Structure formats: C-alpha cells, structure tokens
mmCIF file of N, CA and C in Angstrom:
data_model
loop_
_atom_site.group_PDB
_atom_site.id
_atom_site.type_symbol
_atom_site.label_atom_id
_atom_site.label_comp_id
_atom_site.label_asym_id
_atom_site.label_seq_id
_atom_site.Cartn_x
_atom_site.Cartn_y
_atom_site.Cartn_z
ATOM 1 N N MET J 935 50.526 82.206 212.974
ATOM 2 C CA MET J 935 49.518 81.195 213.244
ATOM 3 C C MET J 935 49.771 79.935 212.409
ATOM 4 N N ALA J 936 50.306 80.094 211.203
ATOM 5 C CA ALA J 936 50.542 78.933 210.350
ATOM 6 C C ALA J 936 51.522 77.976 210.998
ATOM 7 N N ASP J 937 52.623 78.500 211.475
ATOM 8 C CA ASP J 937 53.628 77.659 212.107
ATOM 9 C C ASP J 937 53.056 76.968 213.335
ATOM 10 N N LEU J 938 52.268 77.683 214.134
ATOM 11 C CA LEU J 938 51.687 77.103 215.338
ATOM 12 C C LEU J 938 50.716 75.975 214.986
ATOM 13 N N ALA J 939 49.851 76.188 214.026
ATOM 14 C CA ALA J 939 48.890 75.151 213.628
ATOM 15 C C ALA J 939 49.616 73.906 213.127
ATOM 16 N N ASP J 940 50.659 74.088 212.343
ATOM 17 C CA ASP J 940 51.430 72.950 211.840
ATOM 18 C C ASP J 940 52.142 72.218 212.980
ATOM 19 N N ARG J 941 52.733 72.959 213.896
ATOM 20 C CA ARG J 941 53.426 72.335 215.027
ATOM 21 C C ARG J 941 52.458 71.583 215.925
ATOM 22 N N LEU J 942 51.284 72.169 216.149
ATOM 23 C CA LEU J 942 50.274 71.491 216.967
ATOM 24 C C LEU J 942 49.802 70.210 216.296
ATOM 25 N N GLY J 943 49.533 70.273 215.005
ATOM 26 C CA GLY J 943 49.099 69.086 214.278
ATOM 27 C C GLY J 943 50.136 67.970 214.346
ATOM 28 N N ALA J 944 51.399 68.316 214.169
ATOM 29 C CA ALA J 944 52.469 67.319 214.223
ATOM 30 C C ALA J 944 52.595 66.725 215.623
ATOM 31 N N ALA J 945 52.492 67.559 216.648
ATOM 32 C CA ALA J 945 52.607 67.079 218.030
ATOM 33 C C ALA J 945 51.460 66.140 218.380
ATOM 34 N N VAL J 946 50.254 66.496 217.994
ATOM 35 C CA VAL J 946 49.093 65.657 218.290
ATOM 36 C C VAL J 946 49.189 64.327 217.539
ATOM 37 N N LEU J 947 49.583 64.375 216.280
ATOM 38 C CA LEU J 947 49.721 63.142 215.490
ATOM 39 C C LEU J 947 50.807 62.224 216.031
ATOM 40 N N ALA J 948 51.788 62.779 216.713
ATOM 41 C CA ALA J 948 52.875 61.968 217.263
ATOM 42 C C ALA J 948 52.451 61.195 218.515
ATOM 43 N N HIS J 949 51.322 61.555 219.105
ATOM 44 C CA HIS J 949 50.855 60.841 220.303
ATOM 45 C C HIS J 949 50.451 59.432 219.902
ATOM 46 N N PRO J 950 50.874 58.412 220.662
ATOM 47 C CA PRO J 950 50.581 57.023 220.283
ATOM 48 C C PRO J 950 49.100 56.645 220.316
ATOM 49 N N GLY J 951 48.265 57.434 220.969
ATOM 50 C CA GLY J 951 46.848 57.120 221.026
ATOM 51 C C GLY J 951 46.040 57.727 219.894
ATOM 52 N N VAL J 952 46.685 58.539 219.057
ATOM 53 C CA VAL J 952 45.983 59.251 217.980
ATOM 54 C C VAL J 952 46.172 58.516 216.659
ATOM 55 N N VAL J 953 45.045 58.216 216.006
ATOM 56 C CA VAL J 953 45.080 57.597 214.681
ATOM 57 C C VAL J 953 45.261 58.674 213.617
ATOM 58 N N ARG J 954 44.457 59.732 213.721
ATOM 59 C CA ARG J 954 44.546 60.834 212.751
ATOM 60 C C ARG J 954 43.816 62.056 213.290
ATOM 61 N N LEU J 955 44.095 63.192 212.691
ATOM 62 C CA LEU J 955 43.334 64.413 212.953
ATOM 63 C C LEU J 955 42.040 64.335 212.163
ATOM 64 N N ASP J 956 41.023 65.063 212.609
ATOM 65 C CA ASP J 956 39.713 65.014 211.964
ATOM 66 C C ASP J 956 39.134 66.422 211.958
ATOM 67 N N GLY J 957 38.386 66.745 210.950
ATOM 68 C CA GLY J 957 37.792 68.074 210.856
ATOM 69 C C GLY J 957 36.515 68.249 211.648
ATOM 70 N N GLY J 958 36.052 67.204 212.316
ATOM 71 C CA GLY J 958 34.794 67.288 213.038
ATOM 72 C C GLY J 958 33.639 66.990 212.112
ATOM 73 N N PRO J 959 32.416 66.985 212.647
ATOM 74 C CA PRO J 959 31.261 66.570 211.854
ATOM 75 C C PRO J 959 31.012 67.397 210.597
ATOM 76 N N PHE J 960 31.371 68.654 210.607
ATOM 77 C CA PHE J 960 31.132 69.499 209.437
ATOM 78 C C PHE J 960 32.423 70.051 208.853
ATOM 79 N N GLY J 961 33.557 69.497 209.278
ATOM 80 C CA GLY J 961 34.845 69.953 208.772
ATOM 81 C C GLY J 961 35.256 71.315 209.256
ATOM 82 N N THR J 962 34.662 71.762 210.348
ATOM 83 C CA THR J 962 34.923 73.123 210.817
ATOM 84 C C THR J 962 36.128 73.249 211.735
ATOM 85 N N VAL J 963 36.649 72.120 212.220
ATOM 86 C CA VAL J 963 37.839 72.189 213.072
ATOM 87 C C VAL J 963 39.048 72.210 212.140
ATOM 88 N N ALA J 964 39.495 73.412 211.827
ATOM 89 C CA ALA J 964 40.610 73.594 210.897
ATOM 90 C C ALA J 964 41.129 75.019 211.020
ATOM 91 N N THR J 965 42.358 75.191 210.623
ATOM 92 C CA THR J 965 42.955 76.517 210.541
ATOM 93 C C THR J 965 43.165 76.821 209.067
ATOM 94 N N ALA J 966 42.548 77.881 208.586
ATOM 95 C CA ALA J 966 42.687 78.275 207.188
ATOM 96 C C ALA J 966 43.967 79.079 207.015
ATOM 97 N N LEU J 967 44.772 78.632 206.074
ATOM 98 C CA LEU J 967 46.018 79.307 205.744
ATOM 99 C C LEU J 967 46.019 79.603 204.253
ATOM 100 N N PRO J 968 46.898 80.466 203.791
ATOM 101 C CA PRO J 968 46.930 80.764 202.358
ATOM 102 C C PRO J 968 47.166 79.499 201.529
ATOM 103 N N GLY J 969 46.186 79.105 200.755
ATOM 104 C CA GLY J 969 46.308 77.971 199.858
ATOM 105 C C GLY J 969 46.100 76.600 200.483
ATOM 106 N N ARG J 970 45.811 76.528 201.780
ATOM 107 C CA ARG J 970 45.622 75.229 202.411
ATOM 108 C C ARG J 970 44.925 75.377 203.757
ATOM 109 N N ARG J 971 44.565 74.225 204.328
ATOM 110 C CA ARG J 971 43.954 74.191 205.657
ATOM 111 C C ARG J 971 44.679 73.142 206.496
ATOM 112 N N VAL J 972 44.828 73.414 207.765
ATOM 113 C CA VAL J 972 45.327 72.415 208.703
ATOM 114 C C VAL J 972 44.085 71.830 209.360
ATOM 115 N N VAL J 973 43.642 70.690 208.854
ATOM 116 C CA VAL J 973 42.413 70.053 209.318
ATOM 117 C C VAL J 973 42.670 69.362 210.653
ATOM 118 N N GLY J 974 41.759 69.571 211.597
ATOM 119 C CA GLY J 974 41.856 68.950 212.909
ATOM 120 C C GLY J 974 42.436 69.845 213.973
ATOM 121 N N VAL J 975 42.930 71.014 213.570
ATOM 122 C CA VAL J 975 43.494 71.977 214.519
ATOM 123 C C VAL J 975 42.930 73.353 214.191
ATOM 124 N N ALA J 976 42.242 73.950 215.150
ATOM 125 C CA ALA J 976 41.724 75.311 214.975
ATOM 126 C C ALA J 976 42.387 76.206 216.006
ATOM 127 N N VAL J 977 43.168 77.154 215.541
ATOM 128 C CA VAL J 977 43.844 78.112 216.406
ATOM 129 C C VAL J 977 43.099 79.430 216.286
ATOM 130 N N GLY J 978 42.645 79.939 217.413
ATOM 131 C CA GLY J 978 41.898 81.184 217.397
ATOM 132 C C GLY J 978 42.216 82.057 218.594
ATOM 133 N N ALA J 979 41.548 83.174 218.662
ATOM 134 C CA ALA J 979 41.774 84.126 219.745
ATOM 135 C C ALA J 979 41.364 83.567 221.105
ATOM 136 N N ARG J 980 40.455 82.613 221.104
ATOM 137 C CA ARG J 980 39.964 82.042 222.368
ATOM 138 C C ARG J 980 40.672 80.756 222.766
ATOM 139 N N GLY J 981 41.669 80.340 222.009
ATOM 140 C CA GLY J 981 42.405 79.135 222.356
ATOM 141 C C GLY J 981 42.555 78.207 221.176
ATOM 142 N N VAL J 982 42.727 76.915 221.494
ATOM 143 C CA VAL J 982 42.977 75.898 220.478
ATOM 144 C C VAL J 982 41.914 74.818 220.586
ATOM 145 N N GLU J 983 41.450 74.388 219.428
ATOM 146 C CA GLU J 983 40.493 73.288 219.342
ATOM 147 C C GLU J 983 41.133 72.197 218.489
ATOM 148 N N VAL J 984 41.076 70.965 218.978
ATOM 149 C CA VAL J 984 41.659 69.837 218.271
ATOM 150 C C VAL J 984 40.594 68.758 218.147
ATOM 151 N N ALA J 985 40.481 68.160 216.969
ATOM 152 C CA ALA J 985 39.563 67.038 216.759
ATOM 153 C C ALA J 985 40.378 65.846 216.273
ATOM 154 N N VAL J 986 40.176 64.704 216.928
ATOM 155 C CA VAL J 986 41.000 63.536 216.647
ATOM 156 C C VAL J 986 40.173 62.259 216.567
ATOM 157 N N VAL J 987 40.756 61.264 215.922
ATOM 158 C CA VAL J 987 40.271 59.891 215.977
ATOM 159 C C VAL J 987 41.312 59.149 216.809
ATOM 160 N N LEU J 988 40.847 58.451 217.846
ATOM 161 C CA LEU J 988 41.749 57.775 218.766
ATOM 162 C C LEU J 988 41.745 56.269 218.556
ATOM 163 N N ARG J 989 42.792 55.628 219.046
ATOM 164 C CA ARG J 989 42.884 54.167 219.041
ATOM 165 C C ARG J 989 41.925 53.623 220.092
ATOM 166 N N ALA J 990 41.220 52.551 219.751
ATOM 167 C CA ALA J 990 40.236 51.973 220.661
ATOM 168 C C ALA J 990 40.876 51.197 221.806
ATOM 169 N N ASP J 991 42.149 50.864 221.696
ATOM 170 C CA ASP J 991 42.798 50.061 222.733
ATOM 171 C C ASP J 991 43.377 50.901 223.873
ATOM 172 N N ARG J 992 43.104 52.191 223.874
ATOM 173 C CA ARG J 992 43.583 53.064 224.941
ATOM 174 C C ARG J 992 42.386 53.770 225.565
ATOM 175 N N PRO J 993 42.393 53.971 226.878
ATOM 176 C CA PRO J 993 41.266 54.655 227.523
ATOM 177 C C PRO J 993 41.197 56.127 227.089
ATOM 178 N N VAL J 994 40.017 56.557 226.711
ATOM 179 C CA VAL J 994 39.832 57.890 226.138
ATOM 180 C C VAL J 994 40.152 59.033 227.125
ATOM 181 N N PRO J 995 39.615 59.053 228.347
ATOM 182 C CA PRO J 995 39.868 60.218 229.217
ATOM 183 C C PRO J 995 41.347 60.520 229.471
ATOM 184 N N PRO J 996 42.194 59.518 229.760
ATOM 185 C CA PRO J 996 43.601 59.854 229.951
ATOM 186 C C PRO J 996 44.281 60.365 228.677
ATOM 187 N N VAL J 997 43.912 59.821 227.526
ATOM 188 C CA VAL J 997 44.504 60.294 226.276
ATOM 189 C C VAL J 997 44.104 61.741 226.018
ATOM 190 N N VAL J 998 42.852 62.082 226.264
ATOM 191 C CA VAL J 998 42.390 63.462 226.082
ATOM 192 C C VAL J 998 43.152 64.397 227.016
ATOM 193 N N ALA J 999 43.350 63.992 228.265
ATOM 194 C CA ALA J 999 44.105 64.818 229.219
ATOM 195 C C ALA J 999 45.549 64.999 228.740
ATOM 196 N N GLU J 1000 46.152 63.937 228.231
ATOM 197 C CA GLU J 1000 47.518 64.030 227.710
ATOM 198 C C GLU J 1000 47.590 64.963 226.509
ATOM 199 N N LEU J 1001 46.607 64.884 225.630
ATOM 200 C CA LEU J 1001 46.581 65.758 224.455
ATOM 201 C C LEU J 1001 46.421 67.218 224.859
ATOM 202 N N ARG J 1002 45.572 67.461 225.848
ATOM 203 C CA ARG J 1002 45.364 68.824 226.323
ATOM 204 C C ARG J 1002 46.700 69.416 226.826
ATOM 205 N N GLU J 1003 47.428 68.635 227.617
ATOM 206 C CA GLU J 1003 48.720 69.102 228.138
ATOM 207 C C GLU J 1003 49.754 69.230 227.026
ATOM 208 N N LEU J 1004 49.727 68.324 226.069
ATOM 209 C CA LEU J 1004 50.635 68.383 224.927
ATOM 210 C C LEU J 1004 50.429 69.672 224.144
ATOM 211 N N VAL J 1005 49.168 70.002 223.886
ATOM 212 C CA VAL J 1005 48.853 71.235 223.151
ATOM 213 C C VAL J 1005 49.321 72.454 223.935
ATOM 214 N N ARG J 1006 49.083 72.463 225.235
ATOM 215 C CA ARG J 1006 49.535 73.592 226.053
ATOM 216 C C ARG J 1006 51.060 73.696 226.063
ATOM 217 N N GLY J 1007 51.749 72.572 225.975
ATOM 218 C CA GLY J 1007 53.202 72.592 225.910
ATOM 219 C C GLY J 1007 53.724 73.268 224.658
ATOM 220 N N VAL J 1008 52.969 73.194 223.585
ATOM 221 C CA VAL J 1008 53.362 73.828 222.324
ATOM 222 C C VAL J 1008 52.819 75.245 222.225
ATOM 223 N N ALA J 1009 51.547 75.442 222.594
ATOM 224 C CA ALA J 1009 50.871 76.729 222.383
ATOM 225 C C ALA J 1009 50.963 77.673 223.576
ATOM 226 N N GLY J 1010 51.337 77.152 224.738
ATOM 227 C CA GLY J 1010 51.361 77.983 225.934
ATOM 228 C C GLY J 1010 50.084 77.802 226.732
ATOM 229 N N PRO J 1011 49.911 78.616 227.770
ATOM 230 C CA PRO J 1011 48.764 78.457 228.673
ATOM 231 C C PRO J 1011 47.464 79.010 228.071
ATOM 232 N N VAL J 1012 46.895 78.263 227.138
ATOM 233 C CA VAL J 1012 45.666 78.687 226.467
ATOM 234 C C VAL J 1012 44.561 77.668 226.753
ATOM 235 N N PRO J 1013 43.306 78.068 226.615
ATOM 236 C CA PRO J 1013 42.222 77.082 226.703
ATOM 237 C C PRO J 1013 42.338 76.086 225.550
ATOM 238 N N VAL J 1014 42.112 74.801 225.858
ATOM 239 C CA VAL J 1014 42.223 73.752 224.844
ATOM 240 C C VAL J 1014 40.979 72.885 224.902
ATOM 241 N N ASP J 1015 40.317 72.735 223.768
ATOM 242 C CA ASP J 1015 39.188 71.818 223.627
ATOM 243 C C ASP J 1015 39.642 70.658 222.750
ATOM 244 N N VAL J 1016 39.465 69.441 223.257
ATOM 245 C CA VAL J 1016 39.798 68.240 222.492
ATOM 246 C C VAL J 1016 38.499 67.502 222.200
ATOM 247 N N HIS J 1017 38.208 67.302 220.927
ATOM 248 C CA HIS J 1017 37.015 66.581 220.496
ATOM 249 C C HIS J 1017 37.437 65.215 219.957
ATOM 250 N N VAL J 1018 36.831 64.176 220.475
ATOM 251 C CA VAL J 1018 37.096 62.842 219.960
ATOM 252 C C VAL J 1018 35.995 62.540 218.952
ATOM 253 N N SER J 1019 36.363 62.545 217.680
ATOM 254 C CA SER J 1019 35.395 62.321 216.611
ATOM 255 C C SER J 1019 35.022 60.856 216.479
ATOM 256 N N ASP J 1020 35.969 59.975 216.791
ATOM 257 C CA ASP J 1020 35.713 58.547 216.640
ATOM 258 C C ASP J 1020 36.845 57.787 217.317
ATOM 259 N N VAL J 1021 36.641 56.490 217.482
ATOM 260 C CA VAL J 1021 37.703 55.583 217.910
ATOM 261 C C VAL J 1021 37.750 54.434 216.907
ATOM 262 N N GLU J 1022 38.963 53.932 216.662
ATOM 263 C CA GLU J 1022 39.136 52.850 215.701
ATOM 264 C C GLU J 1022 40.013 51.768 216.292
ATOM 265 N N GLU J 1023 39.786 50.557 215.851
ATOM 266 C CA GLU J 1023 40.643 49.444 216.243
ATOM 267 C C GLU J 1023 42.021 49.656 215.606
ATOM 268 N N PRO J 1024 43.060 49.316 216.354
ATOM 269 C CA PRO J 1024 44.411 49.498 215.781
ATOM 270 C C PRO J 1024 44.712 48.537 214.641
#
C-alpha cells in the first residue's frame, strides 16, 4: 500500500491542473504508513480517495474526470473519489 499511495500522489501532483494535494477539511484524506502519512491520498479496501487544490484557470469537471482516470491507470479498476478542497489562482 505504501508504494501505491506514493505513486498515486506523484501521478496526481504531475497533473497540470493540480496545485497540491490536501488532507481535506479535517486532514482525514491520507494514507498512514510507518513513520509518515501520504496526505491527500487515501488507499483503502473500498477504493481510492484523493483530495486536491486545483488551478482556477482550468475547468473543474474535466480536471476531476482526468484525475479519476489517472488514478485508475495507476491503481487499476477501483472506485475513485476526487474531492476538490479549493481552487487557487496560478
């Protein structure tokens, strides 16, 4: 799970519409690993949850759809929830 969470975080951060990963309103979107957490990516038995801050100059729905497919490309055919925590000016 550690390798998957790290790979997912790197893939999501590489998307041009993503400013940063985010832990969500209470910091709960994260994968706990020995000695650290991958904030913004939660890998669980029911799928993957990602929380992000997006660039304001890109339309949100298409970016979310792209992120969902990106995550499935790394994690396989799993349910994916993408939460947009905020948008920021570039």
